[in-house]
Structure formats: structure tokens, C-alpha cells
Amino acid sequence: MLMPATEPTMYFVGVTTKQSSIIRVFPAWAEELGLSAVLKGIDLPPGAPEADYRDVVRFIKEDPLSLGALVTTHKLDIVSAAREDFDGFGDDAQVLHEISSISKKDGQLWGNAMDAVTSGLSLEAIVPDGYWNESEAELILLGAGGSSLALTYYLHKRASAGFPVPRKITVTNRRISRLEEMQAMHAGLGSTLPISYVQVADAAENDAVVSAAAPGTVIINATGLGKDRPGSPLTDNVVFPQDAIAWDFNYRGELVFLDQARAQQSSLNVRVEDGWVYFLHGWTRVIADVFGIDIPTRGPAFERLSDIALNVSKKEISK
């Protein structure tokens, strides 16, 4: 049961929120940013009943000291269940039909999708300038959920502005409905991205997609496996492309996908990237939205927040 806040409160709507570093990082960030507020987690199982999503949204909307929330796993479902309880949605949220941020503006409840910005900033931090021009590297998204949809939307906007994008993009998913929804969204945008939508029955079929990719391909685990659920979208028999970049959107959990990539670092020069930078951008963008403040996406102020988060995390590990 959600209890009325007794002080300005931001919420984290996820699955296992107490395990996230943000629970310890937020107080240090709040001090750095001059915010007088606390963060509390709200845990819901993936695919929770629609009534549970509506209860959360209505509680935040009606409680005076509840200022907003960051939403992770439930980005699509919370919009589907509680759309009528929002007063408005940002442009990206209207396109993606998902939200990662709930905020209040002039007494109205707004939902915003920050993942296109977040994933784009993170990808730019991982691949060097000119990467898509200077190689035959492809992009493979394992999973067709909200995070994958957001990244492809970022790439669509990038391509529309005349910037280079991967020469080939492959999205895999077990449920054909997710792939069809993504394809319909791209068609509605008039997107010219070179995307293949591949339904896979199991991890072995994902292995085949990954193994057939060009050298330097960026392979992303966007399934949630290794964090919210155990396992990996690949088997231990997968062969990564030479010089591939293996990026997991997660930074905590078992991260089996990254273990599989590390096993081929020496033989195939596979580079491993976890979701730490994605975590930083994801949280700072939503905090900026909820509290109506400016937080830079690069430079000394952003690096200061990154250092604070790393120091807090190191203290956790040393305990």
C-alpha cells in the first residue's frame, strides 16, 4: 500500500529497486544538486495487473509531496494501463507509446519518454566519432521492448538529420507482436532505417544472427535477461564477430551476456560495455525532468555526478 509522502519524494518504479545503486546514489546527488527530496522504490512484477499501474499513477498524481518517478521495466505497460490518468505526454512518448519519466507541471501530470535521448547519448559515448562511416559494422538489438524501440527512434532522427547510422540493423524477439509493433511505428514515421525484424524461438537462433554479423558489429542485450530475469539471450556456444562491441543495457545482476562476451575478448577482440553510462544518463535526464532543473549531459558537472555515483558504488562493494 502506498502511503502519502511526508517530504518531497521522487519514486523509482521498477522490479527490484532496492538492489539498484540509485537508492544509495540519489542522496549524494541530491546534495550535489541542491535538492531537498528523497527517493523511494515501488516494486511491481513484469507485466503486473493493470490496476496496479493505475494505482501507482493515481497515487503520484493525487499526493501533494509526490513529485514524480522514473519508470524502468514497466515503460510500455504503465502507459497502456493508465493513459487516461495523465494530463499530457511529451512528443517522444506520443511516438513510442512509453514513458520513463512521470512529472508534475503546473498541477498536471505528464509522462515523458527519455530513452531516445538516453540511449543515444550512451551509444555516442561507446562508439567513436565516425564509427558507422569507417567500417561495415552493423547493429543488433536482442529484444524489441521499449529500450530497443527508443534507440531505433534515436537512429531514425539521426538519419533524418543526415548523420551516419549503421548500414544494417537487426532486431530479434521471441514475440512477433513486439516486432510488428516496432515495424508499424517505423512505418508511421516514414523511417528509411535498414532494419530487419527477426522472430527467434530460442537463444540458439539469436546465436546464429550474432555469428553472421560483420566485424565490429555492436550487439546489445535489450531483453532484461541477466537483470530482472536470469540468463542471457545467447547460449555459451555463440561466436561473436571479430572486434564486436557487446553492450548490455543493464549494469547490475548476473550479466551472463557480458560473461559470454568476455570469454571471447582475447580470441576475437570483443569489447565489453555494461549499462553504467546508460544508468547515469537515464537517471540524470529524469531527475532534471521531475525537478525542473538543468543537468548537463557532458562536461565537468556531469563528470562530477559520475564520480559521486562511482564512489558510492565502490563503498557498497567494499562493505
Short mmCIF file of C-alpha atoms in Angstrom, two decimals:
data_model
loop_
_atom_site.label_atom_id
_atom_site.label_comp_id
_atom_site.label_asym_id
_atom_site.label_seq_id
_atom_site.Cartn_x
_atom_site.Cartn_y
_atom_site.Cartn_z
CA MET A 1 0.00 0.00 0.00
CA LEU A 2 1.33 3.42 -0.96
CA MET A 3 1.47 5.86 1.94
CA PRO A 4 1.26 9.65 1.49
CA ALA A 5 4.71 11.26 1.33
CA THR A 6 5.78 13.31 4.34
CA GLU A 7 8.54 15.13 2.44
CA PRO A 8 9.22 15.89 -1.25
CA THR A 9 9.58 12.44 -2.83
CA MET A 10 10.59 11.01 -6.19
CA TYR A 11 9.80 7.37 -6.90
CA PHE A 12 11.57 4.58 -8.75
CA VAL A 13 9.04 2.25 -10.36
CA GLY A 14 10.84 -0.99 -11.16
CA VAL A 15 11.10 -4.66 -10.25
CA THR A 16 13.89 -4.98 -7.68
CA THR A 17 14.55 -1.34 -6.85
CA LYS A 18 16.33 -1.94 -3.53
CA GLN A 19 19.16 -3.66 -5.41
CA SER A 20 19.85 -0.61 -7.58
CA SER A 21 22.76 1.68 -6.80
CA ILE A 22 20.49 4.69 -7.24
CA ILE A 23 18.97 4.09 -3.81
CA ARG A 24 22.39 4.96 -2.30
CA VAL A 25 23.47 7.37 -5.04
CA PHE A 26 20.40 9.62 -5.01
CA PRO A 27 21.03 11.23 -1.58
CA ALA A 28 24.57 12.17 -2.66
CA TRP A 29 23.31 13.53 -5.97
CA ALA A 30 20.53 15.45 -4.22
CA GLU A 31 23.13 17.15 -2.02
CA GLU A 32 25.29 17.99 -5.03
CA LEU A 33 22.30 19.38 -6.97
CA GLY A 34 20.81 21.24 -4.01
CA LEU A 35 17.62 19.16 -3.95
CA SER A 36 15.67 18.69 -0.74
CA ALA A 37 13.99 15.40 -1.60
CA VAL A 38 14.15 11.63 -1.10
CA LEU A 39 13.86 8.66 -3.44
CA LYS A 40 11.64 5.65 -2.75
CA GLY A 41 11.23 2.44 -4.73
CA ILE A 42 7.97 0.90 -5.91
CA ASP A 43 8.38 -2.73 -6.97
CA LEU A 44 5.98 -4.37 -9.40
CA PRO A 45 6.48 -7.70 -11.23
CA PRO A 46 6.92 -7.51 -15.01
CA GLY A 47 3.51 -7.49 -16.64
CA ALA A 48 1.73 -6.54 -13.41
CA PRO A 49 -2.09 -6.22 -13.34
CA GLU A 50 -3.32 -3.03 -14.98
CA ALA A 51 -4.99 -1.97 -11.72
CA ASP A 52 -1.58 -1.87 -10.02
CA TYR A 53 -0.21 0.51 -12.63
CA ARG A 54 -3.25 2.75 -12.33
CA ASP A 55 -2.91 2.79 -8.53
CA VAL A 56 0.70 3.98 -8.78
CA VAL A 57 -0.05 6.71 -11.31
CA ARG A 58 -3.10 7.99 -9.43
CA PHE A 59 -1.20 8.00 -6.15
CA ILE A 60 1.58 10.15 -7.59
CA LYS A 61 -0.95 12.43 -9.26
CA GLU A 62 -3.02 13.00 -6.13
CA ASP A 63 -0.34 13.08 -3.40
CA PRO A 64 0.96 16.65 -2.95
CA LEU A 65 4.52 15.75 -1.92
CA SER A 66 4.95 13.02 -4.53
CA LEU A 67 6.77 14.88 -7.30
CA GLY A 68 7.24 12.22 -9.97
CA ALA A 69 9.00 9.00 -10.85
CA LEU A 70 11.46 7.18 -13.04
CA VAL A 71 9.99 4.07 -14.67
CA THR A 72 12.14 1.18 -15.87
CA THR A 73 10.73 -2.23 -16.83
CA HIS A 74 7.12 -1.03 -16.96
CA LYS A 75 7.53 1.78 -19.51
CA LEU A 76 5.08 0.39 -22.05
CA ASP A 77 2.62 -1.28 -19.68
CA ILE A 78 2.13 1.77 -17.45
CA VAL A 79 1.01 3.86 -20.44
CA SER A 80 -1.27 1.13 -21.72
CA ALA A 81 -2.94 0.74 -18.32
CA ALA A 82 -3.07 4.32 -17.05
CA ARG A 83 -3.10 6.52 -20.17
CA GLU A 84 -6.30 8.32 -19.10
CA ASP A 85 -4.78 9.37 -15.77
CA PHE A 86 -2.13 11.55 -17.44
CA ASP A 87 -2.86 15.11 -18.45
CA GLY A 88 -0.28 15.10 -21.20
CA PHE A 89 2.59 13.29 -22.88
CA GLY A 90 5.82 14.59 -24.39
CA ASP A 91 6.48 14.27 -28.12
CA ASP A 92 8.71 11.20 -27.82
CA ALA A 93 6.22 9.48 -25.50
CA GLN A 94 3.48 10.00 -28.07
CA VAL A 95 5.61 8.34 -30.73
CA LEU A 96 6.95 5.49 -28.60
CA HIS A 97 3.80 4.87 -26.53
CA GLU A 98 6.01 4.51 -23.44
CA ILE A 99 7.28 6.69 -20.63
CA SER A 100 10.36 6.63 -18.44
CA SER A 101 9.53 9.81 -16.53
CA ILE A 102 6.45 10.94 -14.60
CA SER A 103 6.46 14.59 -13.58
CA LYS A 104 4.13 17.37 -12.49
CA LYS A 105 3.93 20.66 -14.37
CA ASP A 106 1.56 23.42 -13.24
CA GLY A 107 -0.60 20.92 -11.40
CA GLN A 108 -0.79 18.50 -14.33
CA LEU A 109 0.67 15.00 -14.56
CA TRP A 110 2.94 14.43 -17.54
CA GLY A 111 4.60 11.36 -18.98
CA ASN A 112 7.83 11.70 -20.92
CA ALA A 113 9.97 9.20 -22.79
CA MET A 114 13.64 9.90 -22.14
CA ASP A 115 15.10 6.71 -23.59
CA ALA A 116 15.71 8.03 -27.10
CA VAL A 117 17.93 10.73 -25.63
CA THR A 118 19.42 8.41 -23.00
CA SER A 119 20.25 5.57 -25.37
CA GLY A 120 21.58 7.98 -27.98
CA LEU A 121 23.91 9.71 -25.53
CA SER A 122 25.09 6.31 -24.30
CA LEU A 123 25.72 4.95 -27.78
CA GLU A 124 27.68 8.09 -28.65
CA ALA A 125 29.82 7.52 -25.56
CA ILE A 126 30.53 3.91 -26.56
CA VAL A 127 31.28 4.16 -30.29
CA PRO A 128 33.86 6.70 -31.52
CA ASP A 129 33.01 9.51 -33.93
CA GLY A 130 32.77 8.25 -37.49
CA TYR A 131 32.30 4.63 -36.42
CA TRP A 132 29.41 3.95 -38.79
CA ASN A 133 31.26 5.60 -41.69
CA GLU A 134 34.56 3.86 -41.26
CA SER A 135 33.54 0.20 -41.03
CA GLU A 136 30.99 -2.37 -42.16
CA ALA A 137 29.79 -2.67 -38.57
CA GLU A 138 26.12 -3.48 -38.02
CA LEU A 139 23.82 -3.06 -35.04
CA ILE A 140 21.99 -6.00 -33.46
CA LEU A 141 19.30 -5.43 -30.84
CA LEU A 142 18.41 -8.57 -28.91
CA GLY A 143 14.91 -7.76 -27.70
CA ALA A 144 12.20 -5.49 -29.11
CA GLY A 145 10.99 -3.79 -25.94
CA GLY A 146 10.86 -0.13 -25.06
CA SER A 147 14.61 0.44 -24.87
CA SER A 148 15.19 -1.02 -28.35
CA LEU A 149 12.30 0.99 -29.75
CA ALA A 150 13.77 4.14 -28.26
CA LEU A 151 17.24 3.51 -29.68
CA THR A 152 15.87 2.91 -33.16
CA TYR A 153 13.85 6.14 -32.82
CA TYR A 154 17.05 7.99 -31.94
CA LEU A 155 18.74 6.49 -35.01
CA HIS A 156 15.75 7.45 -37.17
CA LYS A 157 16.06 11.06 -36.06
CA ARG A 158 19.81 10.92 -36.61
CA ALA A 159 19.36 9.56 -40.15
CA SER A 160 16.70 12.17 -40.91
CA ALA A 161 19.19 14.87 -39.95
CA GLY A 162 21.75 13.45 -42.38
CA PHE A 163 24.06 11.80 -39.87
CA PRO A 164 25.50 8.31 -40.45
CA VAL A 165 23.78 5.26 -38.98
CA PRO A 166 24.60 1.53 -39.09
CA ARG A 167 24.41 0.08 -42.59
CA LYS A 168 22.30 -2.78 -41.26
CA ILE A 169 20.15 -3.07 -38.13
CA THR A 170 18.67 -6.34 -36.92
CA VAL A 171 16.10 -6.61 -34.13
CA THR A 172 15.27 -10.04 -32.72
CA ASN A 173 12.46 -11.03 -30.38
CA ARG A 174 10.52 -14.13 -29.40
CA ARG A 175 7.09 -12.48 -29.54
CA ILE A 176 6.16 -11.50 -33.09
CA SER A 177 3.70 -8.90 -31.77
CA ARG A 178 6.54 -6.76 -30.37
CA LEU A 179 8.33 -6.84 -33.72
CA GLU A 180 5.13 -5.93 -35.56
CA GLU A 181 4.53 -3.00 -33.20
CA MET A 182 8.05 -1.73 -33.79
CA GLN A 183 7.76 -2.15 -37.55
CA ALA A 184 4.44 -0.28 -37.55
CA MET A 185 5.96 2.58 -35.57
CA HIS A 186 8.86 2.84 -38.02
CA ALA A 187 6.46 2.78 -40.98
CA GLY A 188 4.39 5.53 -39.39
CA LEU A 189 7.49 7.67 -39.07
CA GLY A 190 8.41 7.10 -42.69
CA SER A 191 11.71 5.68 -41.47
CA THR A 192 14.31 4.63 -44.02
CA LEU A 193 16.48 2.77 -41.49
CA PRO A 194 17.79 -0.54 -42.90
CA ILE A 195 16.07 -2.75 -40.30
CA SER A 196 15.37 -6.48 -40.35
CA TYR A 197 12.82 -7.77 -37.82
CA VAL A 198 13.62 -11.36 -36.88
CA GLN A 199 11.45 -13.61 -34.75
CA VAL A 200 13.56 -16.12 -32.82
CA ALA A 201 12.35 -19.19 -30.98
CA ASP A 202 15.29 -19.52 -28.62
CA ALA A 203 18.79 -18.37 -27.72
CA ALA A 204 20.36 -20.64 -30.34
CA GLU A 205 18.61 -18.67 -33.10
CA ASN A 206 19.98 -15.45 -31.59
CA ASP A 207 23.43 -17.08 -31.73
CA ALA A 208 23.03 -17.54 -35.48
CA VAL A 209 22.13 -13.88 -36.01
CA VAL A 210 25.11 -12.70 -33.95
CA SER A 211 27.62 -15.08 -35.53
CA ALA A 212 26.65 -14.00 -39.06
CA ALA A 213 27.23 -10.29 -38.40
CA ALA A 214 30.08 -8.22 -39.80
CA PRO A 215 33.27 -7.41 -37.86
CA GLY A 216 32.86 -4.54 -35.43
CA THR A 217 29.12 -5.06 -35.01
CA VAL A 218 27.51 -3.60 -31.89
CA ILE A 219 25.41 -6.27 -30.18
CA ILE A 220 23.03 -5.11 -27.45
CA ASN A 221 21.27 -7.16 -24.81
CA ALA A 222 17.96 -5.30 -24.51
CA THR A 223 15.98 -8.26 -23.17
CA GLY A 224 16.35 -7.71 -19.42
CA LEU A 225 17.83 -11.20 -19.12
CA GLY A 226 20.66 -11.11 -16.60
CA LYS A 227 18.93 -8.45 -14.52
CA ASP A 228 15.20 -8.85 -13.91
CA ARG A 229 15.29 -12.48 -15.04
CA PRO A 230 18.17 -14.96 -15.02
CA GLY A 231 20.11 -15.95 -18.10
CA SER A 232 21.17 -14.46 -21.43
CA PRO A 233 19.58 -14.10 -24.88
CA LEU A 234 22.56 -16.12 -26.20
CA THR A 235 23.96 -19.56 -25.47
CA ASP A 236 27.53 -20.25 -24.38
CA ASN A 237 28.17 -21.58 -27.90
CA VAL A 238 27.74 -18.19 -29.55
CA VAL A 239 30.64 -16.88 -31.66
CA PHE A 240 30.86 -13.09 -31.65
CA PRO A 241 32.10 -11.23 -34.74
CA GLN A 242 35.71 -10.11 -34.76
CA ASP A 243 36.13 -6.74 -32.96
CA ALA A 244 32.48 -6.75 -31.88
CA ILE A 245 31.16 -4.48 -29.14
CA ALA A 246 28.91 -6.30 -26.65
CA TRP A 247 26.74 -3.81 -24.78
CA ASP A 248 24.29 -4.74 -22.05
CA PHE A 249 21.69 -2.12 -21.17
CA ASN A 250 21.96 -3.47 -17.60
CA TYR A 251 24.76 -2.64 -15.18
CA ARG A 252 23.75 -4.95 -12.33
CA GLY A 253 22.62 -8.54 -11.98
CA GLU A 254 24.23 -11.71 -13.28
CA LEU A 255 25.04 -10.13 -16.68
CA VAL A 256 25.65 -13.53 -18.25
CA PHE A 257 25.62 -11.93 -21.71
CA LEU A 258 28.73 -9.93 -20.82
CA ASP A 259 30.42 -13.01 -19.36
CA GLN A 260 29.87 -14.74 -22.69
CA ALA A 261 31.44 -11.79 -24.49
CA ARG A 262 34.39 -11.62 -22.09
CA ALA A 263 35.16 -15.25 -22.85
CA GLN A 264 35.99 -14.12 -26.41
CA GLN A 265 37.87 -10.93 -25.62
CA SER A 266 41.31 -12.41 -26.23
CA SER A 267 40.46 -14.56 -29.25
CA LEU A 268 38.16 -12.18 -31.14
CA ASN A 269 38.93 -8.81 -29.52
CA VAL A 270 35.36 -8.42 -28.30
CA ARG A 271 34.84 -5.21 -26.36
CA VAL A 272 32.52 -5.33 -23.36
CA GLU A 273 30.31 -2.44 -22.19
CA ASP A 274 27.84 -2.61 -19.35
CA GLY A 275 24.93 -0.24 -18.74
CA TRP A 276 26.64 2.15 -16.34
CA VAL A 277 26.70 5.16 -18.70
CA TYR A 278 23.12 4.32 -19.71
CA PHE A 279 22.24 4.32 -15.99
CA LEU A 280 23.84 7.75 -15.50
CA HIS A 281 22.12 9.39 -18.45
CA GLY A 282 18.81 7.69 -17.71
CA TRP A 283 18.65 8.95 -14.16
CA THR A 284 20.03 12.43 -14.72
CA ARG A 285 17.58 13.09 -17.59
CA VAL A 286 14.60 12.03 -15.45
CA ILE A 287 15.79 13.90 -12.35
CA ALA A 288 16.11 17.02 -14.49
CA ASP A 289 12.54 16.48 -15.74
CA VAL A 290 10.97 15.76 -12.33
CA PHE A 291 12.63 18.69 -10.54
CA GLY A 292 12.67 21.12 -13.46
CA ILE A 293 16.42 21.70 -13.33
CA ASP A 294 19.22 21.70 -15.88
CA ILE A 295 21.75 18.86 -15.68
CA PRO A 296 24.46 18.85 -18.39
CA THR A 297 24.96 15.66 -20.42
CA ARG A 298 28.73 16.09 -20.58
CA GLY A 299 31.49 18.23 -19.13
CA PRO A 300 32.70 18.83 -15.55
CA ALA A 301 29.26 18.91 -13.90
CA PHE A 302 28.23 15.58 -15.46
CA GLU A 303 31.61 14.03 -14.65
CA ARG A 304 31.19 15.17 -11.06
CA LEU A 305 27.88 13.29 -10.81
CA SER A 306 29.50 10.24 -12.41
CA ASP A 307 32.36 10.33 -9.89
CA ILE A 308 29.92 10.63 -6.99
CA ALA A 309 27.95 7.61 -8.23
CA LEU A 310 31.13 5.55 -8.70
CA ASN A 311 32.39 6.42 -5.23
CA VAL A 312 29.08 5.40 -3.64
CA SER A 313 29.10 2.12 -5.59
CA LYS A 314 32.69 1.36 -4.56
CA LYS A 315 31.78 1.87 -0.92
CA GLU A 316 28.93 -0.62 -1.35
CA ILE A 317 31.27 -3.23 -2.81
CA SER A 318 33.86 -2.76 -0.06
CA LYS A 319 31.34 -3.40 2.73
#
